Amino acid sequence: MRAAVVTGFGEPDVFELRELPDPVPGPGQVAIDVSHAAVGLIDVFVRQGLYKDREGLPLPPYVPGLEVAGTVRALGGGVAGLRVGEPVVTLSGTGADGGYASVAVVDAAMTASLEGTGVDPASAVAAVPNAATAYLALTEVAHLGRGERVLVHGALGGLASAFPGMARDLGAAEVVGTVRRASLADARASALPYDEVVAGEELPGALGERRFDVVVDPVGGRVRTDSLPVMAPLGRMLLVGNASGDWEHTVPTNALWGGSLAMLGFSIGFYLPSHPERAASAARAALRAIGRGLVGIAVQALPLAEAAEAHRRIERGSVGGRIVLTP
């Protein structure tokens, strides 16, 4: 198989395209002929070496990639409910490596069929894992109630853009997004089910007297502190990323107990491996929202050989959607 291999921690030029032996699925696994592999910010962080001391994450040389779409190539022992040749997409509980390749082996529990859904593989790998993340974060962690208000930071990003549609599907009364600057609130935002998109640099004044029950923050840094004044009593902030790259920012915890507020972290890649029984319902919810037209995302496709360029674009913050690699 062809694979984009990270040969060492560092800049994007550590990628090397190699021919490797085809992997074989073990018990409870499936092998997939990959048509599209999603590129995520977590892939960038791992390649940079930010998580090099974290147990369970790969060390060079390794093949990155959490999420793929394609067709089932082979079934491991004990796998039921899937067949060879079936179109599928995987969720983000498959580990931190293996996707940037023409063949990937993943846990069957993290694999959802696309048969009969009408969702093409590029859109599926771009949207389904993030929509499933949004569903689990909003239901299992934030416990979003019908009629509540939701604020989503980094509104046009790959992960964030799945939250407004899922929040709508779960009964949110209002969903507002923020972007870094007013000039970014363009036509791309109008394709997503936000009531309004405002500039994050103008918080909290841009929101007037409105208060939000759930704040979704994949950005981190100063935006977390700036969000506290716009949270309603018993409001919950979901920490689902750190796209700002600010690892030093701290939040005044006295503001949490004083305002009856909560900050809750969620990472699907660490949650699903210990709760695989939640994968199927999350995938169904994601596909339902996509089918209703609530989750749409801009997709940029690059060949596998340009994995380094994909990482450069993410580091520059110039994607505004998701990049997928095509082996």
Coordinates of C-alpha atoms in Angstrom, one line a residue:
M1 CA 0.0 0.0 0.0
R2 CA 1.0 3.7 -0.4
A3 CA 1.3 5.6 2.8
A4 CA 2.4 9.1 3.9
V5 CA 4.8 8.5 6.7
V6 CA 5.9 10.9 9.4
T7 CA 9.6 10.2 9.7
G8 CA 10.3 12.4 12.7
F9 CA 8.6 15.0 14.9
G10 CA 8.9 18.5 13.4
E11 CA 7.9 20.6 10.5
P12 CA 5.6 19.4 7.7
D13 CA 8.5 18.3 5.5
V14 CA 9.0 15.3 7.8
F15 CA 6.5 13.5 5.5
E16 CA 7.7 10.8 3.1
L17 CA 5.6 8.8 0.7
R18 CA 6.4 5.1 1.1
E19 CA 5.2 1.6 -0.1
L20 CA 4.4 -0.5 2.9
P21 CA 2.9 -4.0 3.4
D22 CA -0.9 -4.2 3.3
P23 CA -2.2 -4.5 6.8
V24 CA -4.4 -7.4 7.7
P25 CA -7.4 -7.0 10.1
G26 CA -7.4 -8.9 13.4
P27 CA -10.4 -10.0 15.4
G28 CA -13.0 -7.2 15.6
Q29 CA -11.4 -5.2 12.9
V30 CA -12.0 -4.4 9.2
A31 CA -9.6 -3.5 6.5
I32 CA -10.7 -0.6 4.2
D33 CA -9.6 0.4 0.7
V34 CA -9.3 4.1 1.4
S35 CA -10.8 6.6 -1.0
H36 CA -10.5 9.6 1.3
A37 CA -8.6 10.3 4.5
A38 CA -9.4 13.3 6.7
V39 CA -6.7 15.7 7.9
G40 CA -7.3 17.1 11.3
L41 CA -5.6 19.6 13.7
I42 CA -4.8 16.7 16.1
D43 CA -2.7 15.2 13.3
V44 CA -0.7 18.4 13.2
F45 CA -0.2 18.5 16.9
V46 CA 0.9 14.9 17.1
R47 CA 3.3 15.5 14.1
Q48 CA 4.8 18.6 15.8
G49 CA 5.6 16.4 18.9
L50 CA 3.3 18.2 21.3
Y51 CA 1.9 14.8 22.5
K52 CA 5.1 12.8 22.2
D53 CA 5.1 11.8 25.9
R54 CA 1.4 10.9 26.0
E55 CA 0.8 7.2 26.3
G56 CA -0.9 5.5 23.4
L57 CA 0.0 8.0 20.8
P58 CA 2.4 7.1 18.0
L59 CA 6.1 7.7 17.7
P60 CA 7.9 8.1 14.4
P61 CA 8.0 6.5 11.9
Y62 CA 4.2 6.3 11.8
V63 CA 1.3 6.9 9.4
P64 CA -1.1 9.6 10.7
G65 CA -4.9 9.8 10.2
L66 CA -7.9 9.1 12.5
E67 CA -10.7 9.0 10.0
V68 CA -11.2 7.5 6.5
A69 CA -13.9 6.6 4.0
G70 CA -13.8 3.9 1.4
T71 CA -15.0 0.3 0.9
V72 CA -14.6 -2.7 3.1
R73 CA -11.6 -4.8 1.9
A74 CA -11.6 -7.6 4.4
L75 CA -13.3 -8.6 7.7
G76 CA -11.5 -9.8 10.8
G77 CA -12.7 -12.6 13.0
G78 CA -16.0 -12.0 14.8
V79 CA -17.1 -9.0 12.7
A80 CA -20.8 -8.9 11.8
G81 CA -23.0 -6.4 10.2
L82 CA -20.6 -5.4 7.5
R83 CA -19.6 -7.0 4.2
V84 CA -16.7 -6.8 1.7
G85 CA -17.3 -4.0 -0.8
E86 CA -19.6 -2.0 1.5
P87 CA -19.0 1.8 1.5
V88 CA -18.1 3.0 5.0
V89 CA -16.8 5.9 7.0
T90 CA -14.9 5.7 10.3
L91 CA -15.3 7.7 13.5
S92 CA -12.5 9.3 15.6
G93 CA -12.0 6.4 18.1
T94 CA -9.7 4.4 15.9
G95 CA -6.4 5.6 17.4
A96 CA -4.2 8.3 16.1
D97 CA -2.6 6.7 13.1
G98 CA -3.1 4.7 10.0
G99 CA -5.4 6.8 7.8
Y100 CA -3.0 8.5 5.4
A101 CA -2.7 5.3 3.3
S102 CA -4.4 3.4 0.5
V103 CA -5.4 0.7 3.0
A104 CA -6.3 1.2 6.7
V105 CA -7.3 -1.2 9.4
V106 CA -9.8 0.0 12.0
D107 CA -12.1 -1.3 14.7
A108 CA -15.4 -2.5 13.3
A109 CA -17.2 -0.8 16.2
M110 CA -15.9 2.6 14.9
T111 CA -17.1 1.9 11.3
A112 CA -20.4 3.1 10.0
S113 CA -22.0 2.0 6.7
L114 CA -22.8 4.6 4.1
E115 CA -25.0 2.3 2.1
G116 CA -28.3 3.8 1.2
T117 CA -27.5 7.1 2.9
G118 CA -26.8 9.1 -0.3
V119 CA -23.7 10.6 1.4
D120 CA -20.6 10.6 -0.8
P121 CA -17.3 9.4 0.8
A122 CA -15.6 12.8 0.7
S123 CA -18.5 14.5 2.4
A124 CA -18.8 11.6 4.8
V125 CA -15.2 11.6 6.1
A126 CA -15.3 15.4 6.2
A127 CA -18.6 15.7 8.1
V128 CA -19.6 12.4 9.9
P129 CA -16.8 12.2 12.5
N130 CA -17.2 15.9 13.4
A131 CA -20.9 15.6 13.5
A132 CA -20.7 12.5 15.7
T133 CA -18.3 14.4 18.0
A134 CA -20.8 17.3 18.2
Y135 CA -23.6 14.9 19.0
L136 CA -21.7 13.2 21.8
A137 CA -20.3 16.4 23.2
L138 CA -23.8 18.1 23.3
T139 CA -25.7 15.1 24.6
E140 CA -23.2 13.2 26.9
V141 CA -21.2 16.1 28.3
A142 CA -23.1 19.4 27.9
H143 CA -26.6 17.8 28.2
L144 CA -28.1 20.4 25.8
G145 CA -31.8 20.9 26.5
R146 CA -34.5 21.9 24.0
G147 CA -34.9 25.6 23.8
E148 CA -31.4 26.4 25.0
R149 CA -29.0 28.9 23.4
V150 CA -25.6 27.8 21.9
L151 CA -22.6 29.9 21.1
V152 CA -19.9 28.3 18.8
H153 CA -16.4 29.8 18.5
G154 CA -14.3 29.3 15.4
A155 CA -17.6 29.0 13.6
L156 CA -16.3 28.1 10.1
G157 CA -13.7 25.5 11.2
G158 CA -13.9 21.8 10.4
L159 CA -15.1 20.7 13.9
A160 CA -17.0 23.8 14.9
S161 CA -19.1 23.8 11.7
A162 CA -20.7 20.5 12.8
F163 CA -22.1 22.0 16.0
P164 CA -24.8 24.4 14.7
G165 CA -26.6 21.7 12.7
M166 CA -26.4 19.1 15.5
A167 CA -27.6 21.7 18.0
R168 CA -30.5 22.5 15.7
D169 CA -31.3 18.7 15.4
L170 CA -31.3 18.5 19.2
G171 CA -33.7 21.4 19.6
A172 CA -31.6 24.5 20.3
A173 CA -33.6 27.7 20.2
E174 CA -30.7 29.9 18.9
V175 CA -27.2 29.2 17.6
V176 CA -24.7 32.0 17.2
G177 CA -21.1 31.6 15.8
T178 CA -18.0 33.7 16.2
V179 CA -15.1 34.1 13.8
R180 CA -11.7 35.8 14.4
R181 CA -12.5 39.0 12.5
A182 CA -15.7 40.5 11.0
S183 CA -14.3 40.1 7.5
L184 CA -14.4 36.3 7.9
A185 CA -18.1 36.2 8.5
D186 CA -18.8 35.7 4.7
A187 CA -21.0 33.6 2.6
R188 CA -19.5 30.4 4.0
A189 CA -21.3 31.1 7.3
S190 CA -24.6 31.6 5.5
A191 CA -24.5 28.0 4.4
L192 CA -24.5 26.8 8.0
P193 CA -27.6 27.0 10.3
Y194 CA -26.4 29.9 12.4
D195 CA -28.8 32.7 13.4
E196 CA -25.9 35.1 13.4
V197 CA -22.1 35.1 13.1
V198 CA -20.1 37.8 14.9
A199 CA -16.5 38.8 15.3
G200 CA -14.8 37.2 18.3
E201 CA -12.5 40.2 18.6
E202 CA -15.7 42.2 19.5
L203 CA -16.8 40.0 22.4
P204 CA -18.6 40.4 24.7
G205 CA -20.1 43.6 23.4
A206 CA -21.1 42.1 20.0
L207 CA -23.7 39.9 21.7
G208 CA -25.5 42.6 23.7
E209 CA -27.5 41.3 26.6
R210 CA -27.8 37.7 25.3
R211 CA -26.6 34.9 27.5
F212 CA -25.9 31.4 26.3
D213 CA -26.5 28.0 28.0
V214 CA -23.8 26.2 26.0
V215 CA -20.5 27.6 24.6
V216 CA -18.5 25.4 22.2
D217 CA -14.8 26.3 22.2
P218 CA -12.4 24.6 19.9
V219 CA -10.2 27.8 19.8
G220 CA -8.8 28.2 23.3
G221 CA -6.7 31.1 24.6
R222 CA -8.2 34.4 25.4
V223 CA -11.6 33.5 23.9
R224 CA -12.3 31.3 26.9
T225 CA -12.1 34.1 29.4
D226 CA -14.0 36.5 27.1
S227 CA -16.8 33.9 26.9
L228 CA -17.5 33.9 30.7
P229 CA -19.5 37.1 30.7
V230 CA -21.9 35.9 28.0
M231 CA -22.8 32.6 29.8
A232 CA -26.1 32.1 31.5
P233 CA -26.3 30.8 35.1
L234 CA -25.6 27.0 35.0
G235 CA -24.0 27.5 31.5
R236 CA -21.6 24.9 30.3
M237 CA -18.5 25.6 28.1
L238 CA -17.3 22.6 26.0
L239 CA -13.6 22.6 25.5
V240 CA -13.1 20.6 22.3
G241 CA -9.7 22.0 21.0
N242 CA -7.0 24.6 21.1
A243 CA -6.7 25.9 17.6
S244 CA -5.2 29.1 18.9
G245 CA -2.1 27.2 19.9
D246 CA -2.1 29.1 23.2
W247 CA -1.1 26.5 25.8
E248 CA -0.4 29.0 28.6
H249 CA -3.7 30.8 29.0
T250 CA -5.5 30.3 32.3
V251 CA -9.1 31.0 33.3
P252 CA -10.1 32.8 36.6
T253 CA -11.8 29.9 38.4
N254 CA -13.5 32.3 40.8
A255 CA -15.6 33.4 37.9
L256 CA -16.9 29.8 37.5
W257 CA -18.3 29.4 41.0
G258 CA -19.4 33.0 41.2
G259 CA -21.4 32.6 38.0
S260 CA -22.6 29.0 38.5
L261 CA -20.7 28.0 35.4
A262 CA -18.9 24.8 34.2
M263 CA -16.0 24.1 31.8
L264 CA -16.1 20.6 30.4
G265 CA -13.5 19.0 28.2
F266 CA -14.3 16.4 25.5
S267 CA -12.1 14.5 23.1
I268 CA -13.9 11.8 21.0
G269 CA -10.6 10.1 20.2
F270 CA -10.1 9.3 23.9
Y271 CA -13.8 8.8 24.8
L272 CA -15.0 6.3 22.1
P273 CA -12.3 3.6 22.7
S274 CA -13.6 3.2 26.3
H275 CA -17.3 3.6 25.2
P276 CA -17.5 1.9 21.8
E277 CA -21.2 1.2 22.4
R278 CA -21.9 4.9 21.8
A279 CA -20.3 4.9 18.3
A280 CA -23.3 3.5 16.4
S281 CA -25.8 6.0 17.8
A282 CA -23.4 8.9 17.3
A283 CA -22.9 7.8 13.6
R284 CA -26.7 7.5 13.1
A285 CA -27.3 11.0 14.5
A286 CA -24.5 12.4 12.3
L287 CA -25.9 10.9 9.2
R288 CA -29.5 12.0 10.1
A289 CA -28.3 15.6 10.5
I290 CA -26.3 15.5 7.2
G291 CA -29.4 14.0 5.5
R292 CA -31.5 16.9 6.7
G293 CA -29.0 19.4 5.2
L294 CA -28.0 20.7 8.7
V295 CA -24.3 19.7 8.4
G296 CA -22.5 21.0 5.3
I297 CA -18.8 21.6 5.1
A298 CA -16.3 22.9 2.5
V299 CA -14.0 20.1 1.4
Q300 CA -10.5 20.6 -0.1
A301 CA -9.1 17.4 -1.7
L302 CA -5.3 16.8 -2.1
P303 CA -3.4 13.7 -3.3
L304 CA -1.8 11.7 -0.6
A305 CA 1.6 12.8 -1.8
E306 CA 0.7 16.4 -0.7
A307 CA 0.1 15.5 3.0
A308 CA 2.8 18.0 4.0
E309 CA 1.0 20.8 2.1
A310 CA -2.3 19.8 3.8
H311 CA -0.6 20.3 7.2
R312 CA 0.9 23.6 6.1
R313 CA -2.6 24.9 5.2
I314 CA -3.9 23.9 8.6
E315 CA -1.0 25.5 10.4
R316 CA -1.7 28.7 8.4
G317 CA -5.4 28.6 9.3
S318 CA -6.4 28.9 5.7
V319 CA -8.7 25.9 5.3
G320 CA -12.2 27.0 6.4
G321 CA -13.6 23.5 6.3
R322 CA -11.7 20.2 6.0
I323 CA -8.9 18.8 3.9
V324 CA -9.1 15.2 2.7
L325 CA -6.3 13.2 1.1
T326 CA -7.0 10.9 -1.9
P327 CA -4.7 7.9 -2.1

